[in-house]
Coordinates of C-alpha atoms in Angstrom, one line a residue:
M1 CA 27.6 -6.9 15.2
E2 CA 29.3 -3.6 15.8
R3 CA 31.6 -4.0 12.9
F4 CA 29.0 -5.4 10.5
F5 CA 26.4 -2.7 11.0
K6 CA 29.0 0.1 11.7
L7 CA 27.0 1.2 14.8
K8 CA 29.6 3.6 16.2
E9 CA 30.1 5.2 12.8
H10 CA 26.4 6.0 12.7
G11 CA 26.3 7.2 16.3
T12 CA 24.1 4.4 17.7
N13 CA 24.3 1.2 19.7
V14 CA 22.7 -2.2 19.9
R15 CA 20.2 -1.3 22.6
T16 CA 19.0 1.8 20.6
E17 CA 18.7 -0.2 17.4
I18 CA 16.7 -3.0 19.0
I19 CA 14.3 -0.6 20.6
A20 CA 13.9 1.3 17.3
G21 CA 13.2 -2.0 15.5
L22 CA 10.6 -2.9 18.1
T23 CA 9.0 0.5 17.6
T24 CA 8.8 0.1 13.9
F25 CA 7.3 -3.3 14.3
M26 CA 4.6 -2.0 16.6
T27 CA 3.6 0.8 14.2
M28 CA 3.3 -1.5 11.2
A29 CA 2.2 -4.8 12.7
Y30 CA -1.4 -3.9 11.9
I31 CA -0.7 -5.2 8.4
L32 CA -0.7 -8.7 9.8
L33 CA -4.4 -8.3 10.6
V34 CA -5.5 -5.9 7.9
N35 CA -4.0 -7.7 4.9
N36 CA -6.4 -10.6 5.3
L37 CA -9.3 -8.2 4.7
F38 CA -8.1 -7.6 1.2
L39 CA -6.5 -10.9 0.3
G40 CA -8.4 -13.4 2.5
P41 CA -11.6 -15.4 1.8
D42 CA -13.8 -12.3 2.1
G43 CA -11.5 -10.4 -0.3
A44 CA -9.4 -11.8 -3.1
G45 CA -10.1 -15.4 -1.9
I46 CA -6.7 -16.6 -0.6
P47 CA -7.0 -18.9 2.4
Q48 CA -6.6 -17.0 5.7
E49 CA -3.6 -19.2 6.8
G50 CA -1.9 -18.5 3.5
V51 CA -2.3 -14.7 3.8
F52 CA -1.0 -14.6 7.4
F53 CA 2.0 -16.8 6.5
A54 CA 2.9 -14.8 3.4
T55 CA 2.5 -11.5 5.2
A56 CA 4.6 -12.4 8.2
V57 CA 7.3 -14.3 6.4
G58 CA 7.4 -12.0 3.4
A59 CA 7.7 -8.9 5.6
G60 CA 10.2 -10.6 7.8
L61 CA 12.6 -11.9 5.2
V62 CA 12.6 -8.9 2.9
T63 CA 13.0 -6.5 5.8
M64 CA 16.0 -8.5 7.1
A65 CA 17.4 -8.5 3.6
M66 CA 17.2 -4.7 3.7
G67 CA 19.0 -4.6 7.0
F68 CA 21.8 -7.1 6.1
F69 CA 22.5 -6.0 2.5
V70 CA 21.8 -2.2 2.6
N71 CA 22.3 -1.4 6.3
I72 CA 19.5 1.1 6.5
P73 CA 16.6 1.2 9.0
V74 CA 13.8 0.6 6.5
A75 CA 11.1 -2.1 7.0
L76 CA 8.9 -3.6 4.3
A77 CA 5.6 -5.4 4.1
P78 CA 2.6 -5.8 1.8
G79 CA 1.6 -2.2 0.9
M80 CA -1.7 -0.6 1.7
G81 CA -3.4 0.5 -1.5
L82 CA -1.8 -2.2 -3.6
N83 CA -3.4 -4.9 -1.6
A84 CA -6.8 -3.1 -2.1
Y85 CA -6.1 -2.9 -5.8
F86 CA -5.2 -6.6 -5.8
M87 CA -8.6 -7.4 -4.3
T88 CA -10.4 -5.1 -6.8
V89 CA -8.7 -6.8 -9.8
V90 CA -9.9 -10.2 -8.7
L91 CA -13.5 -9.3 -7.5
S92 CA -14.3 -6.9 -10.4
S93 CA -13.4 -9.6 -13.0
N94 CA -16.4 -11.8 -12.1
G95 CA -14.2 -14.9 -11.9
A96 CA -12.1 -14.2 -15.1
I97 CA -9.0 -13.3 -13.0
T98 CA -8.1 -15.7 -10.2
W99 CA -6.0 -14.7 -7.2
Q100 CA -3.3 -17.0 -8.6
A101 CA -3.2 -15.0 -11.8
A102 CA -3.1 -11.8 -9.8
L103 CA -0.1 -13.1 -7.8
G104 CA 1.5 -13.8 -11.2
A105 CA 0.9 -10.2 -12.2
V106 CA 2.6 -9.0 -9.0
F107 CA 5.6 -11.4 -9.6
I108 CA 6.0 -10.1 -13.2
S109 CA 5.7 -6.5 -12.0
G110 CA 8.6 -7.2 -9.6
I111 CA 10.8 -8.4 -12.5
V112 CA 9.8 -5.3 -14.5
F113 CA 10.7 -3.2 -11.4
I114 CA 14.1 -4.8 -11.2
I115 CA 14.8 -4.1 -14.8
L116 CA 13.6 -0.5 -14.5
T117 CA 15.9 -0.1 -11.5
V118 CA 19.0 -1.6 -13.1
T119 CA 18.6 0.3 -16.3
K120 CA 17.7 3.5 -14.4
V121 CA 14.5 4.1 -16.3
R122 CA 13.0 4.3 -12.9
Q123 CA 14.7 7.6 -12.2
M124 CA 13.5 8.9 -15.6
L125 CA 9.9 8.1 -14.8
L126 CA 10.3 9.9 -11.5
T127 CA 11.4 13.0 -13.4
A128 CA 8.7 12.6 -16.1
V129 CA 5.6 12.5 -13.9
P130 CA 4.8 15.9 -12.4
N131 CA 5.2 16.2 -8.6
N132 CA 1.6 17.2 -8.1
L133 CA 0.4 14.0 -9.8
K134 CA 2.7 11.9 -7.6
I135 CA 1.2 13.4 -4.5
A136 CA -2.3 13.0 -5.9
I137 CA -1.7 9.3 -6.4
T138 CA -0.8 8.9 -2.7
V139 CA -3.8 10.9 -1.6
G140 CA -6.2 9.1 -3.9
I141 CA -5.1 5.7 -2.7
G142 CA -5.7 7.0 0.9
L143 CA -9.3 7.9 0.0
F144 CA -9.7 4.5 -1.8
I145 CA -8.6 2.7 1.4
T146 CA -10.9 4.9 3.4
I147 CA -13.9 3.9 1.3
V148 CA -12.9 0.2 1.7
G149 CA -12.7 0.6 5.5
L150 CA -16.1 2.4 5.7
K151 CA -17.8 -0.3 3.7
L152 CA -16.1 -3.2 5.6
G153 CA -17.3 -1.6 8.9
N154 CA -20.8 -1.1 7.5
I155 CA -20.4 2.6 8.4
V156 CA -21.3 3.5 4.8
T157 CA -24.1 1.6 3.1
A158 CA -25.7 1.8 -0.4
S159 CA -29.3 1.5 -1.5
I160 CA -30.6 0.9 -5.0
N161 CA -33.7 2.8 -6.3
P162 CA -36.8 0.6 -6.8
G163 CA -37.2 -0.8 -10.3
T164 CA -33.5 -0.6 -11.1
D165 CA -32.1 -3.4 -13.3
I166 CA -29.2 -4.8 -11.2
T167 CA -28.1 -7.4 -13.8
H168 CA -26.0 -4.6 -15.4
P169 CA -23.9 -1.9 -13.9
V170 CA -26.2 0.5 -12.0
P171 CA -26.3 4.1 -13.3
G172 CA -25.0 6.7 -10.9
G173 CA -28.4 8.2 -10.3
A174 CA -29.9 4.8 -9.3
F175 CA -28.0 4.3 -6.1
N176 CA -27.6 6.3 -2.9
L177 CA -24.9 6.2 -0.3
G178 CA -26.0 6.5 3.4
L179 CA -24.9 6.0 7.0
G180 CA -25.0 2.6 8.5
N181 CA -27.5 1.8 11.3
F182 CA -25.3 1.6 14.3
V183 CA -28.3 1.1 16.6
E184 CA -29.4 -2.2 15.1
N185 CA -26.1 -3.4 13.6
K186 CA -23.5 -4.3 16.2
D187 CA -20.8 -4.5 13.6
T188 CA -21.3 -0.9 12.7
L189 CA -21.4 0.2 16.3
L190 CA -18.1 -1.6 17.0
A191 CA -16.5 -0.1 14.0
I192 CA -17.4 3.4 15.1
I193 CA -16.2 2.7 18.6
G194 CA -12.9 1.4 17.1
L195 CA -12.6 4.4 14.9
F196 CA -12.8 6.9 17.7
L197 CA -10.6 4.7 20.0
I198 CA -7.8 4.6 17.4
A199 CA -8.2 8.3 16.8
I200 CA -7.8 9.0 20.5
L201 CA -4.7 6.9 20.7
M202 CA -3.3 8.8 17.7
V203 CA -3.9 12.1 19.5
L204 CA -2.1 10.7 22.5
K205 CA 0.8 9.8 20.2
L206 CA 1.0 6.3 21.5
K207 CA 3.4 4.1 19.7
G208 CA 1.6 1.3 17.8
A209 CA -1.7 3.1 18.1
L210 CA -3.2 1.2 15.1
L211 CA -2.3 -2.2 16.4
I212 CA -3.3 -1.4 20.0
G213 CA -6.6 0.0 18.7
I214 CA -7.4 -3.1 16.7
V215 CA -6.6 -5.3 19.7
L216 CA -8.8 -3.2 22.1
T217 CA -11.6 -3.1 19.6
T218 CA -11.5 -6.8 19.2
L219 CA -11.7 -7.2 23.0
I220 CA -14.7 -4.8 23.2
G221 CA -16.4 -6.9 20.5
I222 CA -16.4 -10.0 22.7
P223 CA -19.2 -9.0 25.0
M224 CA -21.0 -7.4 22.1
G225 CA -21.1 -10.8 20.3
V226 CA -19.1 -9.5 17.3
T227 CA -15.8 -11.1 18.1
D228 CA -16.1 -14.9 17.7
L229 CA -13.6 -16.8 19.9
S230 CA -14.7 -20.3 18.9
G231 CA -11.7 -20.5 16.6
L232 CA -9.4 -20.4 19.5
S233 CA -10.8 -23.7 20.9
G234 CA -8.2 -26.3 20.3
A235 CA -6.1 -24.0 18.1
S236 CA -2.4 -24.9 17.7
W237 CA 0.1 -22.1 18.6
I238 CA 2.7 -23.8 16.4
P239 CA 2.8 -22.2 13.0
S240 CA 0.6 -24.0 10.5
F241 CA 1.8 -24.7 7.0
D242 CA -1.6 -25.8 5.7
N243 CA -3.5 -23.9 3.1
L244 CA -0.5 -21.9 2.0
A245 CA -0.4 -20.0 -1.3
V246 CA 3.4 -20.5 -1.7
G247 CA 4.3 -21.0 -5.3
Q248 CA 0.7 -20.9 -6.5
M249 CA 1.1 -17.8 -8.7
D250 CA -0.1 -18.3 -12.3
L251 CA 2.4 -16.6 -14.6
K252 CA 0.7 -17.9 -17.8
G253 CA -2.7 -16.4 -16.7
A254 CA -1.0 -13.2 -15.7
L255 CA 0.3 -12.6 -19.3
G256 CA -3.2 -12.5 -20.7
I257 CA -4.3 -9.2 -22.2
G258 CA -6.6 -8.5 -19.3
L259 CA -3.7 -8.3 -16.8
I260 CA -1.2 -6.3 -18.9
E261 CA -2.7 -3.1 -17.4
V262 CA -2.7 -4.7 -14.0
I263 CA 1.0 -5.4 -14.2
F264 CA 1.6 -1.8 -15.3
I265 CA -0.4 -0.3 -12.4
F266 CA 1.3 -2.5 -9.8
T267 CA 4.7 -1.3 -11.2
F268 CA 3.6 2.3 -11.6
V269 CA 2.2 2.8 -8.1
E270 CA 5.0 1.0 -6.4
L271 CA 7.5 3.1 -8.4
F272 CA 6.5 6.3 -6.7
D273 CA 5.4 5.0 -3.4
T274 CA 8.8 3.3 -2.7
F275 CA 10.8 6.2 -3.9
G276 CA 9.2 8.7 -1.6
T277 CA 9.4 6.3 1.4
L278 CA 13.0 5.4 0.9
V279 CA 14.2 9.0 0.3
G280 CA 12.1 10.3 3.2
T281 CA 13.3 7.7 5.7
A282 CA 16.9 7.8 4.6
G283 CA 16.8 11.6 4.8
R284 CA 15.4 11.6 8.4
A285 CA 18.1 9.0 9.4
G286 CA 20.8 11.3 8.0
L287 CA 21.9 8.8 5.4
L288 CA 21.9 11.3 2.5
K289 CA 24.3 13.8 4.0
N290 CA 27.0 12.2 1.8
K291 CA 25.4 12.4 -1.6
E292 CA 27.5 9.8 -3.4
E293 CA 27.2 7.3 -0.5
G294 CA 23.5 8.0 0.0
E295 CA 22.7 7.5 -3.7
K296 CA 24.6 4.2 -3.7
K297 CA 22.6 3.0 -0.7
L298 CA 19.3 4.1 -2.2
G299 CA 20.2 2.1 -5.4
K300 CA 20.8 -1.0 -3.3
A301 CA 17.6 -0.4 -1.3
M302 CA 15.6 -0.1 -4.5
L303 CA 16.9 -3.5 -5.8
V304 CA 16.0 -5.2 -2.5
D305 CA 12.6 -3.6 -2.6
A306 CA 12.1 -4.7 -6.2
G307 CA 13.2 -8.3 -5.4
G308 CA 10.8 -8.3 -2.5
V309 CA 7.9 -7.7 -4.8
S310 CA 8.5 -11.0 -6.6
A311 CA 9.4 -12.8 -3.4
G312 CA 6.2 -11.7 -1.8
A313 CA 4.2 -12.9 -4.8
F314 CA 5.9 -16.3 -4.6
L315 CA 5.0 -16.6 -0.9
G316 CA 1.4 -15.6 -1.7
T317 CA 0.9 -11.9 -1.0
S318 CA 0.4 -8.7 -2.9
T319 CA 3.2 -6.2 -3.5
I320 CA 5.8 -5.9 -0.7
T321 CA 7.0 -2.3 -0.4
A322 CA 8.9 0.0 1.9
F323 CA 6.7 1.3 4.8
V324 CA 6.6 4.9 5.8
E325 CA 6.1 3.7 9.4
S326 CA 9.9 3.0 9.3
T327 CA 10.3 6.7 10.3
S328 CA 8.9 5.8 13.7
G329 CA 12.0 3.6 14.3
V330 CA 14.3 6.4 13.0
A331 CA 12.6 8.8 15.5
E332 CA 13.6 6.3 18.3
G333 CA 17.2 6.5 17.2
G334 CA 17.5 3.7 14.6
R335 CA 20.2 4.5 12.1
T336 CA 21.4 1.1 10.7
G337 CA 20.2 -2.2 9.3
L338 CA 20.1 -3.7 12.8
T339 CA 16.8 -1.8 13.3
A340 CA 15.4 -3.4 10.1
V341 CA 16.8 -6.9 11.1
T342 CA 15.1 -6.6 14.5
T343 CA 11.8 -5.7 12.9
G344 CA 12.1 -8.6 10.4
V345 CA 12.8 -11.1 13.2
L346 CA 9.6 -9.9 15.1
F347 CA 7.5 -10.4 11.9
I348 CA 8.8 -14.0 11.7
L349 CA 8.0 -14.6 15.4
A350 CA 4.5 -13.3 14.7
L351 CA 3.7 -16.6 13.0
F352 CA 3.1 -18.0 16.5
L353 CA 0.2 -15.5 16.9
A354 CA -1.8 -16.7 13.9
P355 CA -4.7 -18.1 16.0
I356 CA -5.3 -14.7 17.6
A357 CA -5.0 -12.8 14.3
L358 CA -7.6 -15.0 12.6
V359 CA -10.4 -14.2 15.1
V360 CA -10.1 -10.4 14.7
P361 CA -13.4 -9.3 13.1
S362 CA -13.5 -6.9 10.2
A363 CA -15.3 -4.4 12.4
A364 CA -12.0 -4.1 14.4
T365 CA -9.7 -3.7 11.4
A366 CA -11.9 -1.5 9.2
P367 CA -11.3 1.6 11.4
A368 CA -7.5 1.2 10.9
L369 CA -8.1 1.6 7.2
V370 CA -9.9 4.9 7.7
I371 CA -7.1 6.1 9.9
V372 CA -4.5 5.1 7.3
G373 CA -6.5 7.2 4.9
V374 CA -6.2 10.2 7.2
L375 CA -2.4 9.8 7.3
M376 CA -2.2 9.5 3.5
M377 CA -4.6 12.4 3.0
S378 CA -2.2 14.8 4.8
Q379 CA 0.0 15.2 1.7
V380 CA -2.8 17.0 -0.2
R381 CA -1.5 20.2 1.3
D382 CA 1.6 19.9 -0.9
I383 CA -0.4 20.2 -4.2
D384 CA -0.4 23.6 -5.9
W385 CA -4.2 24.3 -5.9
D386 CA -3.7 27.9 -7.1
D387 CA -2.4 26.6 -10.5
F388 CA -5.4 25.0 -12.3
M389 CA -3.0 23.4 -14.7
Q390 CA -1.7 21.3 -11.7
A391 CA -4.9 21.3 -9.6
F392 CA -7.3 19.8 -12.2
P393 CA -5.3 16.6 -13.1
A394 CA -4.5 16.1 -9.4
F395 CA -8.2 16.5 -8.4
L396 CA -9.3 13.9 -11.0
T397 CA -6.6 11.5 -9.8
I398 CA -7.8 11.8 -6.3
I399 CA -11.6 11.6 -6.6
L400 CA -11.8 9.0 -9.3
M401 CA -9.9 6.4 -7.3
P402 CA -12.6 6.1 -4.5
F403 CA -15.6 7.0 -6.6
T404 CA -14.9 4.5 -9.4
G405 CA -13.4 1.9 -7.2
G406 CA -10.2 1.8 -9.3
I407 CA -6.8 3.1 -8.6
A408 CA -6.0 2.8 -12.3
N409 CA -8.8 5.0 -13.3
G410 CA -7.5 7.9 -11.1
I411 CA -3.9 7.6 -12.4
S412 CA -5.1 7.4 -16.0
A413 CA -7.4 10.4 -15.7
G414 CA -4.7 12.5 -14.1
I415 CA -2.2 11.7 -16.9
I416 CA -4.6 12.4 -19.7
A417 CA -5.8 15.6 -18.1
Y418 CA -2.3 16.9 -17.6
V419 CA -1.2 16.2 -21.1
V420 CA -4.3 17.7 -22.7
L421 CA -4.2 20.9 -20.6
A422 CA -0.4 21.3 -21.1
V423 CA -0.8 21.0 -24.9
F424 CA -3.7 23.5 -25.1
G425 CA -2.0 25.9 -22.7
K426 CA 1.2 25.8 -24.8
L427 CA -0.7 26.3 -28.1
T428 CA -2.5 29.4 -26.8
G429 CA 0.6 30.7 -25.1
R430 CA -1.1 30.7 -21.7
T431 CA 1.4 28.3 -20.2
D432 CA 4.9 27.0 -21.0
T433 CA 4.5 23.6 -19.4
K434 CA 6.7 21.0 -20.9
V435 CA 5.5 17.4 -21.3
H436 CA 8.2 14.8 -20.8
W437 CA 8.3 12.3 -23.7
L438 CA 7.6 9.4 -21.3
M439 CA 4.3 11.1 -20.3
W440 CA 3.3 11.0 -24.0
I441 CA 4.0 7.3 -24.1
L442 CA 1.8 6.8 -21.0
F443 CA -0.8 9.0 -22.6
V444 CA -1.0 6.8 -25.7
I445 CA -1.0 3.6 -23.7
I446 CA -3.9 4.8 -21.6
L447 CA -5.9 5.9 -24.7
I448 CA -5.3 2.5 -26.3
R449 CA -6.3 0.7 -23.1
Y450 CA -9.7 2.5 -22.8
A451 CA -10.4 2.3 -26.5
F452 CA -10.0 -1.5 -26.6
L453 CA -11.0 -2.5 -23.1
G454 CA -13.4 0.3 -22.1
A455 CA -13.9 0.6 -18.4
E456 CA -13.5 -3.1 -17.7

């Protein structure tokens, strides 16, 4: 183990690495509970058992692969934001797009991602898209997740004006958002309690605050009558392999014209999300001090990450990606792949906790989504708000994701706005902003998309 992971060379030991791996697991284990909200029966429609199995096994295997083949302390699991987008794709299609076809789109995006990584087009895209837009995408997804959490916890409600025709999309002026009734609705009250509970734990800087908060909120929900424990009666603690979604992806359906854009968005968002996480985590672990060696490791890590996308789709989950929570393990001293392997093993062992995970109410997991939104929102400070050329596209990217219920809408608006402002600025001599040729390609693709498909 010492020689394989080169522990002494990285200034660490087995005990430190295992503790770091446990810390990383504790900070990201909430995905085992939250992923079902997006992909399960109340979300995209995948059976609960199938979602839990795919989440645990997918995160476990891909994380261990990162540890064994790349030897860096980075853990992976189904990504927040992309699982929300997965659900949106299925639900907004009115039955036209099945969860099997959506899994097929994720699988294909993984193949595309591998090709982009091998051919190094990935690096070109990272250069082409302005940094402010990259940041805005992360912030916008955070707000998108927040809205989902507020709705799942019934903290935010919507009312329709009398006389409105609800057989068609409702005009903006015909509906109103409001605060949920936490006096009459126990779900809403529990969600608010959970939100403040997790916030307090975050302030106390308790490791695994999200997971602990979800568990405590679930327990509080028992006497309130929100948490239903009837499912534990006679439950088997041996992993169940019934109702799995393994191998059920529909590749043929995914290649239909309606999912071409979906494949593009899965690839596009994952592209920037993973890059930032890998570079940030590797940097904090001191793995980039040697530039040549660091870039080589990042290249291997990107390939494992890309392969994990398709592997996750095969198992039955949305895009598996590197988790920024990996930095918690690094903070505990994790420096090698042994940290990642430890985290991966713990995800596999989590299969024995499936009965508990399946009784957690949405009112207990919804607050975690709001808190994740807070964490993702923090990057908004890095946007140059004093430069309107940068601020306007970033702003559109951020607000259109939650307010239109589509991550794709935000990204598209940001790219279009940036190219248009840059062109007019250059023509008038007000700015000298250069537009990368790949941005022009994205600009044309987006215009064609909306011209032929509208807002569908």
